[in-house]
Coordinates of C-alpha atoms and ligand atoms in Angstrom, one line a residue:
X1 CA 12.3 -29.0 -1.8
X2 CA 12.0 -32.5 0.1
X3 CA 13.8 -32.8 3.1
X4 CA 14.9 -36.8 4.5
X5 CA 16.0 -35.4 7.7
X6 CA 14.7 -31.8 9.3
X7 CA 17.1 -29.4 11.2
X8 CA 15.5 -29.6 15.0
X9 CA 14.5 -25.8 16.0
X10 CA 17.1 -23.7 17.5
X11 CA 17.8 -24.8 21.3
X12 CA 17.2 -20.5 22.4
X13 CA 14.1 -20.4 19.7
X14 CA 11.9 -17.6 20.7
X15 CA 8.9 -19.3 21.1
X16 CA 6.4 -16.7 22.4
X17 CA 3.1 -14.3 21.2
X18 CA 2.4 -11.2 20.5
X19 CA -0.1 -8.1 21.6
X20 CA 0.5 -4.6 21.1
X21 CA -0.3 -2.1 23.7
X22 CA -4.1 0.1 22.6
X23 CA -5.2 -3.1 21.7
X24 CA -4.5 -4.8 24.8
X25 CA -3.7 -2.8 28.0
X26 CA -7.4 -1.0 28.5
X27 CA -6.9 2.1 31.2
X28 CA -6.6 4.1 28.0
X29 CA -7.2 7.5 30.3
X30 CA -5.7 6.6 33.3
X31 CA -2.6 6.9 35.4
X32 CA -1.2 10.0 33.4
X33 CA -1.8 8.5 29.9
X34 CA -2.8 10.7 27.1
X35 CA -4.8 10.1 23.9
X36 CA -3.4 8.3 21.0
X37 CA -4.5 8.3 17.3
X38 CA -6.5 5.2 18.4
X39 CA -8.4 6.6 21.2
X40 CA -10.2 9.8 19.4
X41 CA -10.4 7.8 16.2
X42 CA -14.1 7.4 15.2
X43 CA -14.8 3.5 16.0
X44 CA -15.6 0.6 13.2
X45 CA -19.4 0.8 13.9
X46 CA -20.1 -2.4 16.5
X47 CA -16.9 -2.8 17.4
X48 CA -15.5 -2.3 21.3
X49 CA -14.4 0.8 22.2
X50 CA -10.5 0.9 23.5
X51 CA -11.1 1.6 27.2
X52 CA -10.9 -1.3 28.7
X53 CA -9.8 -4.1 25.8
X54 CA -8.6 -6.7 27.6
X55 CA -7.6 -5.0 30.3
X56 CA -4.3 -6.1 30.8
X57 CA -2.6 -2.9 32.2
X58 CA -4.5 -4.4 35.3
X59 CA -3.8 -7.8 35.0
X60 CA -0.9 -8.1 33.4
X61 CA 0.4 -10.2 36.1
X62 CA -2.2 -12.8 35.8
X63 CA -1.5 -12.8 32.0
X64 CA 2.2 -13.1 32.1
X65 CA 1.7 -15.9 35.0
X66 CA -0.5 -17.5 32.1
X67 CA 2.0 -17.5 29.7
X68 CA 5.1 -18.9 32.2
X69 CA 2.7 -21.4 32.5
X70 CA 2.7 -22.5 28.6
X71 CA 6.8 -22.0 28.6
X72 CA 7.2 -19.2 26.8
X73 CA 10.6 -17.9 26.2
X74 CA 9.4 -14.3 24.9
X75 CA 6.5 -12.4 24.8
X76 CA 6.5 -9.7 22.4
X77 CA 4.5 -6.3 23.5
X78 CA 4.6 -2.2 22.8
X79 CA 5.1 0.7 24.5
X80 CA 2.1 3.2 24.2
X81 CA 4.0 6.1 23.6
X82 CA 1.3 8.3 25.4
X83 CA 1.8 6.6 28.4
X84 CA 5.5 7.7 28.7
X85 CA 4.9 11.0 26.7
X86 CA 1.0 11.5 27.5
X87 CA 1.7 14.8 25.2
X88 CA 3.7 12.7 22.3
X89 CA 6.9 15.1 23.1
X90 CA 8.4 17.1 26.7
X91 CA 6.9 15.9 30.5
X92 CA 7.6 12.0 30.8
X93 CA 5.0 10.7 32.9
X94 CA 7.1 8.3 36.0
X95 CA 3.3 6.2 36.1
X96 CA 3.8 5.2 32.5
X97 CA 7.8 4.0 33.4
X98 CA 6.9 2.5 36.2
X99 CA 4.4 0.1 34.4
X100 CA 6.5 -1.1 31.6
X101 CA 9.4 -1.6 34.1
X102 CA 7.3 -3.5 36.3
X103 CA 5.4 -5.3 33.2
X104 CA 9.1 -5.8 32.0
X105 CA 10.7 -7.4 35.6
X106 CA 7.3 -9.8 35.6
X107 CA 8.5 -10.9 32.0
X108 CA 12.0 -11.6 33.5
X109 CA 11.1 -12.9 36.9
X110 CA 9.8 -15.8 34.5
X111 CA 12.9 -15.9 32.4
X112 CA 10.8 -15.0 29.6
X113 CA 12.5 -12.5 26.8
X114 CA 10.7 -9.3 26.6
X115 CA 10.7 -8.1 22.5
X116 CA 9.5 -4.7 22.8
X117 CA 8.0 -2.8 19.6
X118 CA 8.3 0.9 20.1
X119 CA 5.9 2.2 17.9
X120 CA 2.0 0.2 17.3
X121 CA -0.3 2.4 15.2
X122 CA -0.4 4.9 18.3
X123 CA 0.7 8.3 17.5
X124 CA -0.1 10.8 20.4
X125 CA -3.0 12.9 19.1
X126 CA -1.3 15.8 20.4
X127 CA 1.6 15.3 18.2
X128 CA -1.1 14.3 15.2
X129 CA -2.8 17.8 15.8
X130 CA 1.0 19.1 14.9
X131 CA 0.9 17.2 11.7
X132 CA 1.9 13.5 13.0
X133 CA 4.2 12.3 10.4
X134 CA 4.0 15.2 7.9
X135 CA 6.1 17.2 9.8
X136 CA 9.3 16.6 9.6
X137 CA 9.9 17.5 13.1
X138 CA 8.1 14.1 13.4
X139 CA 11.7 12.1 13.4
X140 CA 12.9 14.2 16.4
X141 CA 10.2 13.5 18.1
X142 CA 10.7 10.1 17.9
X143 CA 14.0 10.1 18.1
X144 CA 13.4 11.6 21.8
X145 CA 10.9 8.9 22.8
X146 CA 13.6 6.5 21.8
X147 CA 16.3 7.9 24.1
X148 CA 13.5 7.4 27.1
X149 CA 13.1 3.8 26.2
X150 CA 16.7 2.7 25.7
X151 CA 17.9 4.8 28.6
X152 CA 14.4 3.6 31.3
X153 CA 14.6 0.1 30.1
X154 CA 17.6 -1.2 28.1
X155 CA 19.3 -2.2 30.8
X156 CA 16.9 -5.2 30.9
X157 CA 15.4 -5.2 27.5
X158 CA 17.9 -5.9 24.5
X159 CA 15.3 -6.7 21.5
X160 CA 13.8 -4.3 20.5
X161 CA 11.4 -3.3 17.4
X162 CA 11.0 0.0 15.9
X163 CA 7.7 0.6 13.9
X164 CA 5.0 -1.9 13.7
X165 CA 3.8 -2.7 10.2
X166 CA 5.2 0.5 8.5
X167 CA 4.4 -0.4 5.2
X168 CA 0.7 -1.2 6.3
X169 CA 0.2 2.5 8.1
X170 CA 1.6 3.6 4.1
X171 CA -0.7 1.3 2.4
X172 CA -4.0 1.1 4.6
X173 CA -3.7 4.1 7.3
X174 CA -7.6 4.1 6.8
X175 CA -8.3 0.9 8.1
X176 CA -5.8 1.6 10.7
X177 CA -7.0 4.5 11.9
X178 CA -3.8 6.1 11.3
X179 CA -4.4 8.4 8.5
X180 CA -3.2 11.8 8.5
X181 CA -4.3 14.3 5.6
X182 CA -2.9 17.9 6.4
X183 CA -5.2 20.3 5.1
X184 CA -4.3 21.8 1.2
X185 CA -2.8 18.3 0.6
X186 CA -3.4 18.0 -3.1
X187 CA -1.4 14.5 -4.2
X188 CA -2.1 12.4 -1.8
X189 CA 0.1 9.9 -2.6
X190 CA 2.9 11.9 -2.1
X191 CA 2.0 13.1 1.3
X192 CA 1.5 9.7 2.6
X193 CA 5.2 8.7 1.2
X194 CA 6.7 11.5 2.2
X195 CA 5.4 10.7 6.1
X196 CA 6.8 7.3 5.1
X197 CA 10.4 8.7 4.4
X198 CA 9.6 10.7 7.8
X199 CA 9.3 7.3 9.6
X200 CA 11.9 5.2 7.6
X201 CA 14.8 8.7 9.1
X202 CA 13.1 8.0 12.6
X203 CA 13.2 4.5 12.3
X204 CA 17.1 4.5 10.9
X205 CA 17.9 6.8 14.1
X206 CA 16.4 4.8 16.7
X207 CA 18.4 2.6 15.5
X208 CA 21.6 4.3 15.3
X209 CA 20.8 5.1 18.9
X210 CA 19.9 2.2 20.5
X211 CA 23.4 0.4 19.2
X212 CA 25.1 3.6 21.2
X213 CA 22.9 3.6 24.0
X214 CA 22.6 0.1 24.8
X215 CA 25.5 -1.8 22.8
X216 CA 24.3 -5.3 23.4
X217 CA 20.9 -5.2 22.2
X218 CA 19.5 -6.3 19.2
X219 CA 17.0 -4.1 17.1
X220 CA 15.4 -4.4 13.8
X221 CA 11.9 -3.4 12.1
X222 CA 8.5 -5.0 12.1
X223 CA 7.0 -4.7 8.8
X224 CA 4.0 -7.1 7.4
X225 CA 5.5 -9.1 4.5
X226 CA 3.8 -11.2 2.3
X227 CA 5.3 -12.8 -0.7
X228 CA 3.8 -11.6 -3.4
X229 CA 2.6 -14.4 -6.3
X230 CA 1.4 -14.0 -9.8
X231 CA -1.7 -14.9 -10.8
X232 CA -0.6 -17.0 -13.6
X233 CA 2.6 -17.9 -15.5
X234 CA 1.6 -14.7 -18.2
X235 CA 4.7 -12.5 -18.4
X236 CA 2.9 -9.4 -17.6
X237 CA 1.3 -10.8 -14.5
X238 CA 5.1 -12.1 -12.9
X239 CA 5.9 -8.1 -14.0
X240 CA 3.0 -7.2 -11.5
X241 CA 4.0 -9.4 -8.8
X242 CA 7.2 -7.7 -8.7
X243 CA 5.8 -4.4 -9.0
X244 CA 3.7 -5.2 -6.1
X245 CA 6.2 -6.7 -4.0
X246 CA 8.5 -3.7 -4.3
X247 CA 5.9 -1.7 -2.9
X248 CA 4.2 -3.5 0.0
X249 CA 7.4 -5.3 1.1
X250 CA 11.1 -4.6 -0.5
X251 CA 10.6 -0.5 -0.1
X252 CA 10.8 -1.1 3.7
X253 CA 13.2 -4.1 3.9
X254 CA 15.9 -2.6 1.3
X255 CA 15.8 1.1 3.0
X256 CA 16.3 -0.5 6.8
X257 CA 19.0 -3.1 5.8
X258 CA 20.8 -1.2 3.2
X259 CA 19.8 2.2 3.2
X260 CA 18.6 2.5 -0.1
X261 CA 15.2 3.5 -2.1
X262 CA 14.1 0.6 -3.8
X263 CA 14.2 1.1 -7.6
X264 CA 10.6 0.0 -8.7
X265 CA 9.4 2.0 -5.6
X266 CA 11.4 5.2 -7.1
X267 CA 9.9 4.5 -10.2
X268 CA 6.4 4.4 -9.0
X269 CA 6.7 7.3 -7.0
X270 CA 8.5 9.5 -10.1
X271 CA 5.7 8.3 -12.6
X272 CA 2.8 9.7 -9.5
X273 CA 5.3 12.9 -9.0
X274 CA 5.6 11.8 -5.4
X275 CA 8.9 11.4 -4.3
X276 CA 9.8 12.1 -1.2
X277 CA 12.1 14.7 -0.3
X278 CA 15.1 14.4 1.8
X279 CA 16.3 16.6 4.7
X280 CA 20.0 17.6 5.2
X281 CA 21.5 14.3 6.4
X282 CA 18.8 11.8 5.6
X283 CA 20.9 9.8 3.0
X284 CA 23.6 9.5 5.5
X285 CA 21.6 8.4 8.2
X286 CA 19.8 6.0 6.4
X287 CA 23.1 4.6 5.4
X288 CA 24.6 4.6 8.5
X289 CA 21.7 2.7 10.1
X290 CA 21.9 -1.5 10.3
X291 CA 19.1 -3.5 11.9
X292 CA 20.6 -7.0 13.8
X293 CA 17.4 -8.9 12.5
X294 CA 14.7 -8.9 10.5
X295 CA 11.1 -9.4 12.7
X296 CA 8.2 -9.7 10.5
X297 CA 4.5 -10.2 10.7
X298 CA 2.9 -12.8 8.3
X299 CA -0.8 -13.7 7.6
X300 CA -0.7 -14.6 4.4
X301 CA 0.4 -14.1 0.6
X302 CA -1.0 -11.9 -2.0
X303 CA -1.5 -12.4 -5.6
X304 CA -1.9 -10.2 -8.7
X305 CA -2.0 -9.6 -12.0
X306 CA -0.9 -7.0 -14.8
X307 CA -3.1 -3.9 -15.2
X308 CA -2.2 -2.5 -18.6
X309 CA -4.2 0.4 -18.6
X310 CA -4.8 3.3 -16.4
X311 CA -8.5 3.0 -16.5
X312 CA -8.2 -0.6 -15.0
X313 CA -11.7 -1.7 -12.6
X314 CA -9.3 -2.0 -9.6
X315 CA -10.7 -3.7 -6.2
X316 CA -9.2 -1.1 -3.6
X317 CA -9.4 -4.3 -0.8
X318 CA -10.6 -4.2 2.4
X319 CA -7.7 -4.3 4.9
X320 CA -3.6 -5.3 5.1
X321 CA -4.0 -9.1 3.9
X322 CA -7.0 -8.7 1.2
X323 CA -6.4 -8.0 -2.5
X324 CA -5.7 -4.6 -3.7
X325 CA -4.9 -3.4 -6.9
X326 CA -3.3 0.2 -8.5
X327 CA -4.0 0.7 -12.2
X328 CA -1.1 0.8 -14.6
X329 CA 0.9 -1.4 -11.5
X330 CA -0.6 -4.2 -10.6
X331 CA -4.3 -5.6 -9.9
X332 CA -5.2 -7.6 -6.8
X333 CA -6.9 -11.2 -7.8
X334 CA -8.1 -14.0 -5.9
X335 CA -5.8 -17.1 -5.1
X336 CA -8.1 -19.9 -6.3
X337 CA -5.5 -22.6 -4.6
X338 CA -6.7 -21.2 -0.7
X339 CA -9.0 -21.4 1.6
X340 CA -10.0 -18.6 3.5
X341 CA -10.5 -17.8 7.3
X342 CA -14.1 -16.6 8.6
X343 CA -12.9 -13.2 7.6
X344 CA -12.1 -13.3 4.9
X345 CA -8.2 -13.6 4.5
X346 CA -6.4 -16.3 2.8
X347 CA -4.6 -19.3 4.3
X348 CA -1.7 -20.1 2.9
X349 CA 1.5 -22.0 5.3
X350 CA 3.4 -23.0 2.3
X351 CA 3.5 -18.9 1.2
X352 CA 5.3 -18.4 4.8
X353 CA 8.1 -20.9 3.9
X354 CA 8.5 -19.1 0.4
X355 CA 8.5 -15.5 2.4
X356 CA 11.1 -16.6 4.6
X357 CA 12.9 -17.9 2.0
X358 CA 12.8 -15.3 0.1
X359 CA 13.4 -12.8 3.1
X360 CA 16.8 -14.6 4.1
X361 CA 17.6 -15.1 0.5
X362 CA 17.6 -10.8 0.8
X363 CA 18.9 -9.7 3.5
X364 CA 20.9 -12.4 5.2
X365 CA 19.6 -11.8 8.7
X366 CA 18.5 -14.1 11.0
X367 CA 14.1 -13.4 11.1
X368 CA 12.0 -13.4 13.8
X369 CA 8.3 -14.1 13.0
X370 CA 6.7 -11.0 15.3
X371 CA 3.3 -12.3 14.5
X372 CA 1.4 -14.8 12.7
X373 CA -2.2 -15.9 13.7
X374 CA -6.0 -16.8 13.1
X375 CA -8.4 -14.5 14.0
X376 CA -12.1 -16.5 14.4
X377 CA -15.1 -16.7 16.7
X378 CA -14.3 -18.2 19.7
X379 CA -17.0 -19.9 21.7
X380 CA -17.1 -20.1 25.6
X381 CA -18.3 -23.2 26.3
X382 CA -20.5 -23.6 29.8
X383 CA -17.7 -25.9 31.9
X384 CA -15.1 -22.7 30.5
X385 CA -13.5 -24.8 27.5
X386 CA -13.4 -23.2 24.4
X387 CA -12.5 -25.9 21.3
X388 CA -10.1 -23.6 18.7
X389 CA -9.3 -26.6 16.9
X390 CA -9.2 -24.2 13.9
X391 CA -6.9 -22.6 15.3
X392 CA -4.6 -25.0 16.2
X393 CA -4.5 -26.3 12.7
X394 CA -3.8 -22.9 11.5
X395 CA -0.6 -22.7 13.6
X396 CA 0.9 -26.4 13.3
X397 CA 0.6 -25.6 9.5
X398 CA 2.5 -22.4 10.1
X399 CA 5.1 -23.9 12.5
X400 CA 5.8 -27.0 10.4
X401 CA 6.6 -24.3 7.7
X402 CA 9.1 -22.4 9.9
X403 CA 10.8 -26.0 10.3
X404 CA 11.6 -26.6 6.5
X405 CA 12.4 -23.5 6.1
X406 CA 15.0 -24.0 8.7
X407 CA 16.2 -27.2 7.0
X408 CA 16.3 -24.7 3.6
X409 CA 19.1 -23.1 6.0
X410 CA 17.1 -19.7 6.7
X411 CA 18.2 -18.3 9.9
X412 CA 15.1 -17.9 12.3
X413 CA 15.5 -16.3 15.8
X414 CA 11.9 -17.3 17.0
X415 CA 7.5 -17.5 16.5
X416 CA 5.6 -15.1 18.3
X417 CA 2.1 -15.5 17.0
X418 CA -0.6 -13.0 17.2
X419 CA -2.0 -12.9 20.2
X420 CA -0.9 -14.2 23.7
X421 CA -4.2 -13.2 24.8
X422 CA -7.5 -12.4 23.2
X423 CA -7.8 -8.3 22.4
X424 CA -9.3 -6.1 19.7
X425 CA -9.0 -6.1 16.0
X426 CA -7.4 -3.3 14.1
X427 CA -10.8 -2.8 12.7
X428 CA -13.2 -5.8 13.6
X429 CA -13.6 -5.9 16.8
X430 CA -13.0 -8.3 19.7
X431 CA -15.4 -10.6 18.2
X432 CA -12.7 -11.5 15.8
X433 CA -10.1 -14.1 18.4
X434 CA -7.0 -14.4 18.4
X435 CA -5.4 -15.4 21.8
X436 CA -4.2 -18.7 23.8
X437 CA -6.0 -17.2 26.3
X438 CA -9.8 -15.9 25.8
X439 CA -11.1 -13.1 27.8
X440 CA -14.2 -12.8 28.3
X441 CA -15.8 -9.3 27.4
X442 CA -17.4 -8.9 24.0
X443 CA -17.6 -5.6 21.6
X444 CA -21.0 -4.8 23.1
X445 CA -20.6 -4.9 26.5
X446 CA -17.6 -5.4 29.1
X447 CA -17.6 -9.0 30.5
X448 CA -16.2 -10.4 33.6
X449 CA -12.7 -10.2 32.0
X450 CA -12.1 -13.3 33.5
X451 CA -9.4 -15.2 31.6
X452 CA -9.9 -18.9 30.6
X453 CA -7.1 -21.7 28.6
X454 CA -8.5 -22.1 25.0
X455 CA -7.7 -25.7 23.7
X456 CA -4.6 -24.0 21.5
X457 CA -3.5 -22.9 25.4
X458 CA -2.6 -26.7 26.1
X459 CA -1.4 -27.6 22.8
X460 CA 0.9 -24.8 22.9
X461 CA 2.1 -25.3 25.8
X462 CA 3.2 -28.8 24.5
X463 CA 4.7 -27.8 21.1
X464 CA 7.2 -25.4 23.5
X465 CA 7.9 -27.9 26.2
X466 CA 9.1 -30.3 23.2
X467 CA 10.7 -27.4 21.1
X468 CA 8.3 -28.5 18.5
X469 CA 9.0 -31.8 18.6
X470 CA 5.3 -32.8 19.4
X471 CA 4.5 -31.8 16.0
X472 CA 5.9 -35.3 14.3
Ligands
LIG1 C1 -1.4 -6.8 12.1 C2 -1.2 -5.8 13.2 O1 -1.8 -6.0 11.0 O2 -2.4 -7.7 12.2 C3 -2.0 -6.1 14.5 O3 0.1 -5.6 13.6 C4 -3.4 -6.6 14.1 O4 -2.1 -4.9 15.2 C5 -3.1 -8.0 13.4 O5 -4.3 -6.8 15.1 C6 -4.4 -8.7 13.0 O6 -5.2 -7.8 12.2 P1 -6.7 -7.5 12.6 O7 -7.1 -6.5 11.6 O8 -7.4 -8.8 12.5 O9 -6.6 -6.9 14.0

């Protein structure tokens, strides 16, 4: 649709960045903290280890002094859950409060929003050695770390966000690191769905229990959603793309919002004799629990086509945002209408209008874009400038997007791009950039740490100073 005249952005627009905490904070051993999924994980070979990462649990001050200095309104991070719980359940360690609160009163001394996501791909390993989210004592647990965070910190914090990127610890645990496989488990499909039924209870709790505990906060989930496109105008292919976007995105949207099982996803789990099994009380629970918005993380779109046979040469992919494929359901293809980032994933702004369209079209909740980013090598010039250009392009495209999508009268609460500052990949390192602000260590060897203003730091800072205004 052509716009004449564009809606401005909203006057309390979130504008803001993301990081998550292993990826991030460093001091993975220290001050009481115990291990997490992430830290006993064996590493992507060449990539940093998650000791130090950027090591903002040290300079978070600096950091958040940083990002008051480009205006920002929010700044999205996570708890580490082994921080507050160093044994995933029972002794609360006071070191690990007393950090978020003061991480969370440096946030607010700077009138900027803290969005906190309670869950990032970091299970306590001791709670993985009981079975992580296999057992289904795993929704109590979780349930209990909640009560800690509403009851330490909602008294200052009132957005919260339960589980990062559900559907990609479902779809690409590996990758992730995240992977649990009890021992004996024969179909492993249904395992992993039933520990995603696990998290989709804990999740509906939390929120359930964050509305009681702290009744003027907001709280909704943080999934990855990508539209998902057919390849080409065939019948069978749009059949695919619906296939495929039942599973990677509606499954988690349609269970959080209205408490239901998506009826492709029950499908493909009957036809895999996976379906999940539900504890006394789950369907009520589900039902009874209503997220206040939608946040959602967005790279880029995904295309496939029909598979038609259950022999189908399917391409597994290589991560959350690269083409994957499931014989007899759909087959991930290439989308010969996008360029690609240095890694490999598709660009593709005008997908991000169509997924919030699509989103609000839904749901009917206002969104809030939890990331959103380029990740590139970044170089450090000698005088301490480093020239993302790349990256700038990357997000006026995106931001433009968020704009007409506006105008198309989708409700949008704010952009917090991925990352406020540079930290490691899921998988690739911290070779592979991402921040405003670079930091200088590398996955070989820890650097200086010192912080320096990328080019995007400036340009940001402008695009929020205007409230996006600059853009036209
Ligand atoms: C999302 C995650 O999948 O994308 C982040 O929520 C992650 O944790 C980000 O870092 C970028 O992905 P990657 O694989 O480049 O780190």
């Amino acid at each position: 649709m052509l716009h004449k005249k564009l809606e401005p952005f909203p006057k309390d627009f979130f504008w803001g960045a993301s990081t998550s905490a292993y990826q991030v904070e460093g001091a993975n051993a220290e001050d009481g903290k115990g291990p997490s999924c992430q830290d006993v994980k064996e590493l992507p070979a060449g990539t940093a280890d998650l000791a130090t990462c950027a090591d903002h649990y040290h300079h978070f001050k600096e950091d958040i002094a940083l990002m008051a200095e480009m205006g920002f309104k929010s700044y999205r991070f996570s708890i580490a859950w082994t921080r507050i719980l160093p044994e995933g359940a029972g002794k609360v360690n006071q070191k690990g409060i007393d950090f978020y609160n003061s991480l969370i009163d440096e946030c607010l001394r700077y009138h900027i929003t803290p969005i906190v996501t309670m869950f990032h791909f970091d299970m306590p390993a001791a709670l993985d050695e009981k079975g992580s989210w296999s057992n289904p004592e795993s929704v109590q647990w979780f349930e209990d770390y909640a009560k800690i965070l509403f009851e330490s910190f909602g008294d200052r914090v009132k957005h919260w966000l339960t589980i990062n990127e559900q559907n990609m610890l479902t779809l690409v645990g590996p990758v992730i690191g995240t992977l649990h496989v009890p021992e004996g488990t024969t179909n492993l499909t249904k395992e992993i769905y039933q520990q995603n039924h696990h998290q989709l209870v804990a999740q509906a709790r939390a929120m359930i229990l964050c509305h009681r505990i702290i009744p003027d906060a907001l709280i909704g989930p943080a999934p990855n959603i990508a539209l998902v496109y057919p390849a080409s105008s065939k019948p069978k292919d749009i059949l695919a793309a619906e296939n495929y976007n039942a599973i990677r995105n509606w499954l988690y949207l349609d269970m959080a919002v209205f408490g239901r099982y998506n009826n492709l996803v029950w499908a493909y789990l009957k036809e895999h004799d996976a379906t999940p099994a539900f504890a006394k009380g789950d369907e009520e629970t589900l039902k009874n629990a209503h997220p206040d918005f939608i946040g959602f993380n967005y790279y880029n779109t995904a295309t496939v086509e029909a598979s038609l046979s259950w022999d189908d040469d399917i391409n597994p992919g290589a991560d959350q945002q690269s083409a994957r494929g499931e014989a007899g359901f759909y087959k991930g293809a290439e989308n010969p209408n996008l360029l690609k980032t240095e890694f490999g994933w598709e660009i593709d702004p005008d997908g991000f209008r169509a997924t919030m369209r699509e989103l609000y079209d839904r749901y009917h909740l206002p969104l809030l874009v939890t990331e959103n980013g380029l990740g590139a090598y970044d170089t450090l010039e000698e005088d301490g400038s480093i020239h993302d250009d790349y990256r700038i392009k990357y997000l006026d495209e995106h931001i433009r997007q968020i704009r007409l999508a506006i105008t198309d009268g989708v409700e949008m609460m704010g952009y917090n791009p991925w990352s406020a500052i540079d930290l490691v990949s899921t998988h690739e390192g911290i070779r592979k950039r991402y921040g405003f602000i670079y930091v200088d260590t590398t996955d070989e060897k820890v650097g200086s740490l010192k912080r320096y203003k990328k080019d995007s730091f400036e340009w940001y800072k402008e695009v929020i100073r205007t409230n996006g205004e600059c853009l036209y």
